[in-house]
Coordinates of C-alpha atoms in Angstrom, one line a residue:
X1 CA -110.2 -25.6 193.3
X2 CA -112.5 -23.1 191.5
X3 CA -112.5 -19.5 192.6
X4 CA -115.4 -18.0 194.3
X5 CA -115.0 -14.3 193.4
X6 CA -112.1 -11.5 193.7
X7 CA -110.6 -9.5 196.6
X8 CA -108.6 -6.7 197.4
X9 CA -105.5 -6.6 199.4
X10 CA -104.8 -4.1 201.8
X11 CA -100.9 -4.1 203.7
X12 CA -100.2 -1.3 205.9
X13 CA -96.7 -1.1 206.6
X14 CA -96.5 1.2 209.1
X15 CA -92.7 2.7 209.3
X16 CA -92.0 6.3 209.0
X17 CA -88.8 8.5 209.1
X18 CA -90.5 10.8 210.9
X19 CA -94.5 11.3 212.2
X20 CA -96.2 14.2 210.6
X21 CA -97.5 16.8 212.7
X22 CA -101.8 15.9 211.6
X23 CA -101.5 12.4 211.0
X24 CA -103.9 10.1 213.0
X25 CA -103.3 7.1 210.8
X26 CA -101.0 4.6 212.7
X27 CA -97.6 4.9 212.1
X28 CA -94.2 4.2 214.2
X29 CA -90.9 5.6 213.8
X30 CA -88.3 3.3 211.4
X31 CA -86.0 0.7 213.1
X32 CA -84.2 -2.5 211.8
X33 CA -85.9 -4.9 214.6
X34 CA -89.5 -3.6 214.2
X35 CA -89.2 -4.2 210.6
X36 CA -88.4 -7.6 211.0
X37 CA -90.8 -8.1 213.5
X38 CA -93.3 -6.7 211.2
X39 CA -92.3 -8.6 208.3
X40 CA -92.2 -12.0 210.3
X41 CA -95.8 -11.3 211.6
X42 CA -96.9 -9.8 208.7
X43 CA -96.5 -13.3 206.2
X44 CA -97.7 -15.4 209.3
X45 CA -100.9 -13.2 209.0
X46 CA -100.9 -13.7 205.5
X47 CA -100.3 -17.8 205.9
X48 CA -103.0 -17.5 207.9
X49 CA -105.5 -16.7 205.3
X50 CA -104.4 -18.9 203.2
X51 CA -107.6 -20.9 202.2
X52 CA -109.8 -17.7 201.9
X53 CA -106.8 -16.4 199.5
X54 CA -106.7 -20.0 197.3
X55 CA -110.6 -19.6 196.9
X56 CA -110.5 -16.0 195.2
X57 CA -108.5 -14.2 192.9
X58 CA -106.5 -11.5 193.8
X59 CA -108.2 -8.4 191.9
X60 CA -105.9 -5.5 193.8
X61 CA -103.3 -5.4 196.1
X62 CA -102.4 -1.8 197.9
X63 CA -99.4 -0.7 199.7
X64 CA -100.5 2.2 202.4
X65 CA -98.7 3.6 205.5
X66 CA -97.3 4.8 207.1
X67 CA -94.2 5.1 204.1
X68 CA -93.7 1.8 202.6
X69 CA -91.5 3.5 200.0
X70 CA -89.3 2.7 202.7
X71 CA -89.2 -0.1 203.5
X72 CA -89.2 -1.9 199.7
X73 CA -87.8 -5.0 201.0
X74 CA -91.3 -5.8 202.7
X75 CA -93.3 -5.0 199.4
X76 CA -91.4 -7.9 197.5
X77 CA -91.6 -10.5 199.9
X78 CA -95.2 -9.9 201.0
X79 CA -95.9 -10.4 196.7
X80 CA -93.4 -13.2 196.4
X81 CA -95.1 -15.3 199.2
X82 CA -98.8 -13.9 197.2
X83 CA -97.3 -15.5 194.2
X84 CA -98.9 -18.7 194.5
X85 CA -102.5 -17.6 194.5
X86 CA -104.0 -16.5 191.2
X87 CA -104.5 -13.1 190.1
X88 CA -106.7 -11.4 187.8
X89 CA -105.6 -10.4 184.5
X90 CA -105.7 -6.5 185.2
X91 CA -104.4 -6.5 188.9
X92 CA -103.8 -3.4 190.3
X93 CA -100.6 -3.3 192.6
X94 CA -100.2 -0.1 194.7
X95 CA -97.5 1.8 196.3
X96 CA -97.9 4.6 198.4
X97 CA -94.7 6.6 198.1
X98 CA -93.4 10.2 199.4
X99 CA -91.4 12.4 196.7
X100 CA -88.3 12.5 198.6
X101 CA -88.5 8.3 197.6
X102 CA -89.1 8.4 194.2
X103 CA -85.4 7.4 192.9
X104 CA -84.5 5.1 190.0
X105 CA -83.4 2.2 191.6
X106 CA -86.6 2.5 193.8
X107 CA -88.6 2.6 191.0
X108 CA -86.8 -0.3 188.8
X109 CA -87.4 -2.2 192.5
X110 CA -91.2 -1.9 191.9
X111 CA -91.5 -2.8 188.4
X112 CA -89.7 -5.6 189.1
X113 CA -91.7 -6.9 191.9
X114 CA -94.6 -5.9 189.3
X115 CA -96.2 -2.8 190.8
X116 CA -98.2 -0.9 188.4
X117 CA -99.3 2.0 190.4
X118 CA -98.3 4.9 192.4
X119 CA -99.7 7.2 195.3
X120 CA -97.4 10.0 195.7
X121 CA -97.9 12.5 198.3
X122 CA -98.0 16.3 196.1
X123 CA -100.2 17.7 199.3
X124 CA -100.1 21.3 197.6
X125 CA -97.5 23.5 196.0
X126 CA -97.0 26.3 198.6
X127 CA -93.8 26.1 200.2
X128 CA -94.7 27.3 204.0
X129 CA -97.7 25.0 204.0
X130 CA -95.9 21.7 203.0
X131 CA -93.3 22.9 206.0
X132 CA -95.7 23.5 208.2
X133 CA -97.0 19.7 207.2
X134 CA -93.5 19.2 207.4
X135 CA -94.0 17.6 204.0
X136 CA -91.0 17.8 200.6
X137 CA -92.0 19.4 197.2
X138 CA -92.4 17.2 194.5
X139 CA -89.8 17.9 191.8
X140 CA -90.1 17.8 188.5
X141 CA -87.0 15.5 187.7
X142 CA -88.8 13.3 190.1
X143 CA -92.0 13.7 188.6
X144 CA -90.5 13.1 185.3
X145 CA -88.5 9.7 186.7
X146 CA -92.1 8.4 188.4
X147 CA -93.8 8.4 185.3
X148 CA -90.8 7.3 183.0
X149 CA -91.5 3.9 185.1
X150 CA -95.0 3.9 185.9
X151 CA -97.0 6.3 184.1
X152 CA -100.2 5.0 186.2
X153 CA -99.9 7.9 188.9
X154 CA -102.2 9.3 191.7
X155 CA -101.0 12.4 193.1
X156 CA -103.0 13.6 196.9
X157 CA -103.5 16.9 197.0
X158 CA -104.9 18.5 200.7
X159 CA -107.2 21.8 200.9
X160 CA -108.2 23.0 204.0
X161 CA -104.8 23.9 204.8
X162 CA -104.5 27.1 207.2
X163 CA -105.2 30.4 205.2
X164 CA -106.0 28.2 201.8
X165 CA -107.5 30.4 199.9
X166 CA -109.5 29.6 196.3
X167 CA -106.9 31.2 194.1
X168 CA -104.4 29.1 196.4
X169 CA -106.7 25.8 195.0
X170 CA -105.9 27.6 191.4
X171 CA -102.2 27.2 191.9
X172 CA -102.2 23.7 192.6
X173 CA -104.0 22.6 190.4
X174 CA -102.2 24.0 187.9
X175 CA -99.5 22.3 188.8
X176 CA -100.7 19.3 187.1
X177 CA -100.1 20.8 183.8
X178 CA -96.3 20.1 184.8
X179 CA -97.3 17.2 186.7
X180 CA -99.8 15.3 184.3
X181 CA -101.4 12.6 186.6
X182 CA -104.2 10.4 185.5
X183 CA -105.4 10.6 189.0
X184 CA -106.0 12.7 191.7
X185 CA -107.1 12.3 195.3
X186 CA -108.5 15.1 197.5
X187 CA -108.1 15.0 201.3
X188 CA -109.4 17.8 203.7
X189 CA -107.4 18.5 206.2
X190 CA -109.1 17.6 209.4
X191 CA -107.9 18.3 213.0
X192 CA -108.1 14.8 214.7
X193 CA -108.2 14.3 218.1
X194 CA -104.4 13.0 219.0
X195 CA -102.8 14.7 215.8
X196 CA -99.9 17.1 217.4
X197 CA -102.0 19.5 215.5
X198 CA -104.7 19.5 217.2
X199 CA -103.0 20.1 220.3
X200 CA -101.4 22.9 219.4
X201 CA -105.4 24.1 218.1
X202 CA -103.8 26.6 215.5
X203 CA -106.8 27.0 213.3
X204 CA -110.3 25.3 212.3
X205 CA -111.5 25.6 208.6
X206 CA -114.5 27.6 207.7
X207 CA -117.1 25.8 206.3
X208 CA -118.0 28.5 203.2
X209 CA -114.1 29.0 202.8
X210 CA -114.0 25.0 202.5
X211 CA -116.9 25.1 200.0
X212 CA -115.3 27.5 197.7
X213 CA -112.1 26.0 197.5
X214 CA -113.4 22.7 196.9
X215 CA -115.7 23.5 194.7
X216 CA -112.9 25.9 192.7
X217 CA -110.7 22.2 192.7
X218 CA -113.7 20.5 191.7
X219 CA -114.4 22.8 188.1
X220 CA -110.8 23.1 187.4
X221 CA -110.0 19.5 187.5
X222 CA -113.3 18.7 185.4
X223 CA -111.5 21.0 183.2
X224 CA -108.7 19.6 182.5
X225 CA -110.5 16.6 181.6
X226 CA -110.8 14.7 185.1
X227 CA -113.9 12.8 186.0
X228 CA -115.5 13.1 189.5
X229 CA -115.9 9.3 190.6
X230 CA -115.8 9.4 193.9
X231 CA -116.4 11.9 196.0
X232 CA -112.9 13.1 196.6
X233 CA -111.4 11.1 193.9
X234 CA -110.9 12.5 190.1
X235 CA -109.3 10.0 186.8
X236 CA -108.9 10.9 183.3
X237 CA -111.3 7.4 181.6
X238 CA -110.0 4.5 182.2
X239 CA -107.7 5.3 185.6
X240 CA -110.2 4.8 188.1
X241 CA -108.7 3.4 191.1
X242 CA -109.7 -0.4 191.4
X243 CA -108.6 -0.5 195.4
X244 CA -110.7 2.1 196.2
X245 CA -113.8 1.2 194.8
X246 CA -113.7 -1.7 196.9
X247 CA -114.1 0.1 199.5
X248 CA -117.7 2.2 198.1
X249 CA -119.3 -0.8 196.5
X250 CA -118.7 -3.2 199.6
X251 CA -116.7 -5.6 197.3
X252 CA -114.7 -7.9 200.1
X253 CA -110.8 -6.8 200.7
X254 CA -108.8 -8.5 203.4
X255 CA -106.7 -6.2 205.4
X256 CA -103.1 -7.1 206.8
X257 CA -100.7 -5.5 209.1
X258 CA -101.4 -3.3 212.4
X259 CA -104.6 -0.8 212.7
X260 CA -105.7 -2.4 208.8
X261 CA -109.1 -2.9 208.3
X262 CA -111.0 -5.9 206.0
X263 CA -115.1 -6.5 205.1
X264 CA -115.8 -10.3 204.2
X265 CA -118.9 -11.8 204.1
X266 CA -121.1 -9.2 205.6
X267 CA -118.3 -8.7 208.5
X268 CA -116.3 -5.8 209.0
X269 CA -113.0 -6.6 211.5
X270 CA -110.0 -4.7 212.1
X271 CA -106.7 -5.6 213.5
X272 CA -104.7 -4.2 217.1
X273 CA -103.4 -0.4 216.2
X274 CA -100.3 -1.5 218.5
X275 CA -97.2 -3.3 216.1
X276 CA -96.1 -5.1 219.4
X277 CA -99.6 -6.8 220.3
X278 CA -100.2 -7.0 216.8
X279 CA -96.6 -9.0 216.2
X280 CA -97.2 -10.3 219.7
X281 CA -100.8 -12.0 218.7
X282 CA -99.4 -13.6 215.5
X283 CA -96.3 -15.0 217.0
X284 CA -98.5 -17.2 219.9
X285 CA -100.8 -18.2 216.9
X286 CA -103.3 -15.9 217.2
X287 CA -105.5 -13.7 215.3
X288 CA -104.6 -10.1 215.8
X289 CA -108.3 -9.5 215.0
X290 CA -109.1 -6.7 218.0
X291 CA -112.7 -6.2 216.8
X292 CA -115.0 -7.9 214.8
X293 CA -118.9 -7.1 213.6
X294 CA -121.7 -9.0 211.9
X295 CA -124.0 -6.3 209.8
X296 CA -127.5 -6.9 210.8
X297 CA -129.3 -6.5 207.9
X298 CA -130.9 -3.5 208.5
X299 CA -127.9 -1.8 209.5
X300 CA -126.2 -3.6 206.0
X301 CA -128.5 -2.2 203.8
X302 CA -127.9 1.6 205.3
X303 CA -124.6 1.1 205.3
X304 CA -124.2 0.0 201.9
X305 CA -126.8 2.1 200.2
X306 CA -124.4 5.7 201.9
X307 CA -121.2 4.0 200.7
X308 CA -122.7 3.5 197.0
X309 CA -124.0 7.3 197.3
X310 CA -120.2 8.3 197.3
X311 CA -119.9 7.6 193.5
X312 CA -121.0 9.5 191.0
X313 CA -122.8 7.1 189.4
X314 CA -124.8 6.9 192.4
X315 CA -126.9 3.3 193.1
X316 CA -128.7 0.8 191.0
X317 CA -132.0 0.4 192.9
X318 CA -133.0 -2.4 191.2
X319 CA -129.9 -4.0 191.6
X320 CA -129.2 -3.1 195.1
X321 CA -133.0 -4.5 196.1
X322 CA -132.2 -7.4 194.4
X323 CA -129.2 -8.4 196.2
X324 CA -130.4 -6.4 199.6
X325 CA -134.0 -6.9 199.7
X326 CA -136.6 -4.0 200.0
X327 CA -136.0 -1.1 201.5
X328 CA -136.9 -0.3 204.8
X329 CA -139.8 1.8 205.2
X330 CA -136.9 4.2 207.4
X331 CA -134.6 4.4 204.7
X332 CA -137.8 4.6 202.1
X333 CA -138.4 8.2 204.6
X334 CA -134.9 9.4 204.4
X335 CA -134.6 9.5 200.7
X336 CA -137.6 10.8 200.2
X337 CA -137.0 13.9 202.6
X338 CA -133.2 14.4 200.8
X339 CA -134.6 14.5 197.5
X340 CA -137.2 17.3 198.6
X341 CA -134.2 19.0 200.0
X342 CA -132.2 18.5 196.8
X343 CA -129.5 16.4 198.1
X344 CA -130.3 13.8 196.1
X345 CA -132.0 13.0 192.8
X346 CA -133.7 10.0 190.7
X347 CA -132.8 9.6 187.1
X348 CA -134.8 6.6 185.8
X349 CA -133.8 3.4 188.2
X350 CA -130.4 5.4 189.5
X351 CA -130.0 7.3 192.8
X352 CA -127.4 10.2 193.4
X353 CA -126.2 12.8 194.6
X354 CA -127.3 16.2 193.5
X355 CA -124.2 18.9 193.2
X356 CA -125.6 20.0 196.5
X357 CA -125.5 16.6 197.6
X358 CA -121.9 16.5 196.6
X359 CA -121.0 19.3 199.3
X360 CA -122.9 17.8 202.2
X361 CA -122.1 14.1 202.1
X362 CA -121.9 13.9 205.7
X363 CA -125.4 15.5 206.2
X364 CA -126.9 12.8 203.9
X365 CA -125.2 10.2 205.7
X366 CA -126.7 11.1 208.8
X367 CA -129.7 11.4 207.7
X368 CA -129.9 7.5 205.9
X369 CA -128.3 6.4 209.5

């Protein structure tokens, strides 16, 4: 049967040793009979999909947690049982993995079972902050063992840590000249309602601190010959993440496992964020589907037009009118007002973000919405 296009893969695999104190994703603490819950559930969500998966190729297929660097055994049946649908020719397999995991017979594990890419947690390089994230250094025998396997590496780095300070950013990024990564994703570190760290309310970033020392990560890593992509994502040419873009050009990716989240067809649907319902739904027959919405296409065209502003390369009007029709006289408004504000700019048929812009994504957003 011919293919009707590509799609990403998204498993979370929820199991972790232990629950760090700001994490909101959703993530349970490791045992033998929730994994195998999980795992049963998990292919029976898969099977499940199976025509939408014969009718597309398999462009990327990402690993997220959670730690599933813990629970290998998962990874390789989850691709085995994918091993009868077709791929593309440059698929881009993912595996989230913390440093304390990155071991040889780990990492023979995943070439074997043909992941090409790593997502290793660096966080920062100051020792009281990755305690008090109650987080492990990366070392550089480990570093140096990763990229002996898979050279295709994204390292996460967090700023607004408590008391991060510009020359702090300077640090860390230099780091990277033992660490050499092709990749590198930022994350802020926000204080979500439900995190144990928001309970304990031990500090909220400034916003001008947070500008400085995001703009400070921003020029060095430009320097050292990273491009902005995204905005919190930085490659060296060529190492863009595939996943990821998914996600900003509203490319469909089908999401498996508890709490993951897919877009198909216009339709954005995420599963339970309980592994027992989620295991529970599955094992009846099922879908574990807790919430599901059409995009009006008003709301579509909004939607997709604040996601495209997140790359760099900003949005193809003609392109985007093409496939989502004219734009609304509202949205016509709110672009117009941003670009007298200089969030963003026009360069020929392209719209983007102005280096403002870059700083004050959330402001744009809100004003498109």
């Amino acid at each position: 049967m011919p293919t009707t296009g590509s799609l990403g893969l998204y498993f979370h695999i929820p199991f972790c040793r232990k629950i760090c104190p700001y994490c909101t994703f959703f993530a349970v603490l490791d045992d033998e009979p929730s994994r195998q819950a999980y795992l049963k559930a998990v292919l029976q969500e898969v099977e499940s999909k199976r025509s939408l998966l014969r009718n597309h190729q398999i462009a990327s297929i990402y690993f997220g947690g959670g730690t599933p660097s813990i629970f290998p055994e998962a990874c390789a049946k989850i691709l085995a049982h994918l091993a009868r649908y077709s791929y593309t020719k440059t698929i881009e397999i993912t595996l989230e993995m913390n440093p304390e995991d990155v071991t040889r017979p780990l990492l023979r594990d995943c070439l074997s079972m043909g992941i090409n890419r790593l997502s290793i947690g660096l966080q920062t390089g100051k020792t009281i902050q990755l305690e008090m994230l109650g987080r492990k250094a990366l070392s550089q025998a480990q570093w140096d063992l990763a990229h002996q396997h898979i050279p295709n590496i994204s390292l996460d780095l967090l700023y607004d840590l408590p008391h991060q300070t510009a020359r702090d950013a300077l640090e860390d990024v230099a780091l990277l000249r033992d660490y050499p990564a092709p990749h590198i994703s930022l994350y802020n570190l926000s204080i979500e309602t439900g995190s144990f760290l928001e309970t304990k309310k031990r500090w909220q970033p400034q916003q001008e601190a947070s500008k400085e020392i995001l703009e400070t990560y921003t020029e060095q890593l430009e320097a050292l010959g990273f491009q902005r992509y995204e905005l919190f994502a930085f490659a060296k040419p060529g190492y863009e993440a595939q996943h990821n873009q998914r996600y900003w050009k509203a490319l469909p990716y089908l999401g498996f496992g508890p709490s993951s989240h897919s877009y198909y067809e216009k339709t954005r649907f995420h599963n339970h964020a309980d592994l027992f319902q989620y295991c529970q739904s599955l094992d009846r027959g099922e879908s574990p589907v807790e919430k599901k919405t059409k995009l009006e296409e008003k709301d579509l065209q909004k939607e997709l037009l604040i996601l495209g502003l997140r790359l760099s390369s900003g949005v193809f009007l003609p392109g985007f009118i093409r496939k989502q029709g004219k734009l609304s006289k509202e949205l016509q408004e709110g672009i117009s007002k941003l670009t007298k504000k200089q969030f963003l700019e026009k360069e020929g048929a392209w719209i983007r973000l102005t280096k403002k812009g870059l700083f004050f994504y959330d402001s744009v957003a809100e004003e498109l919405i």
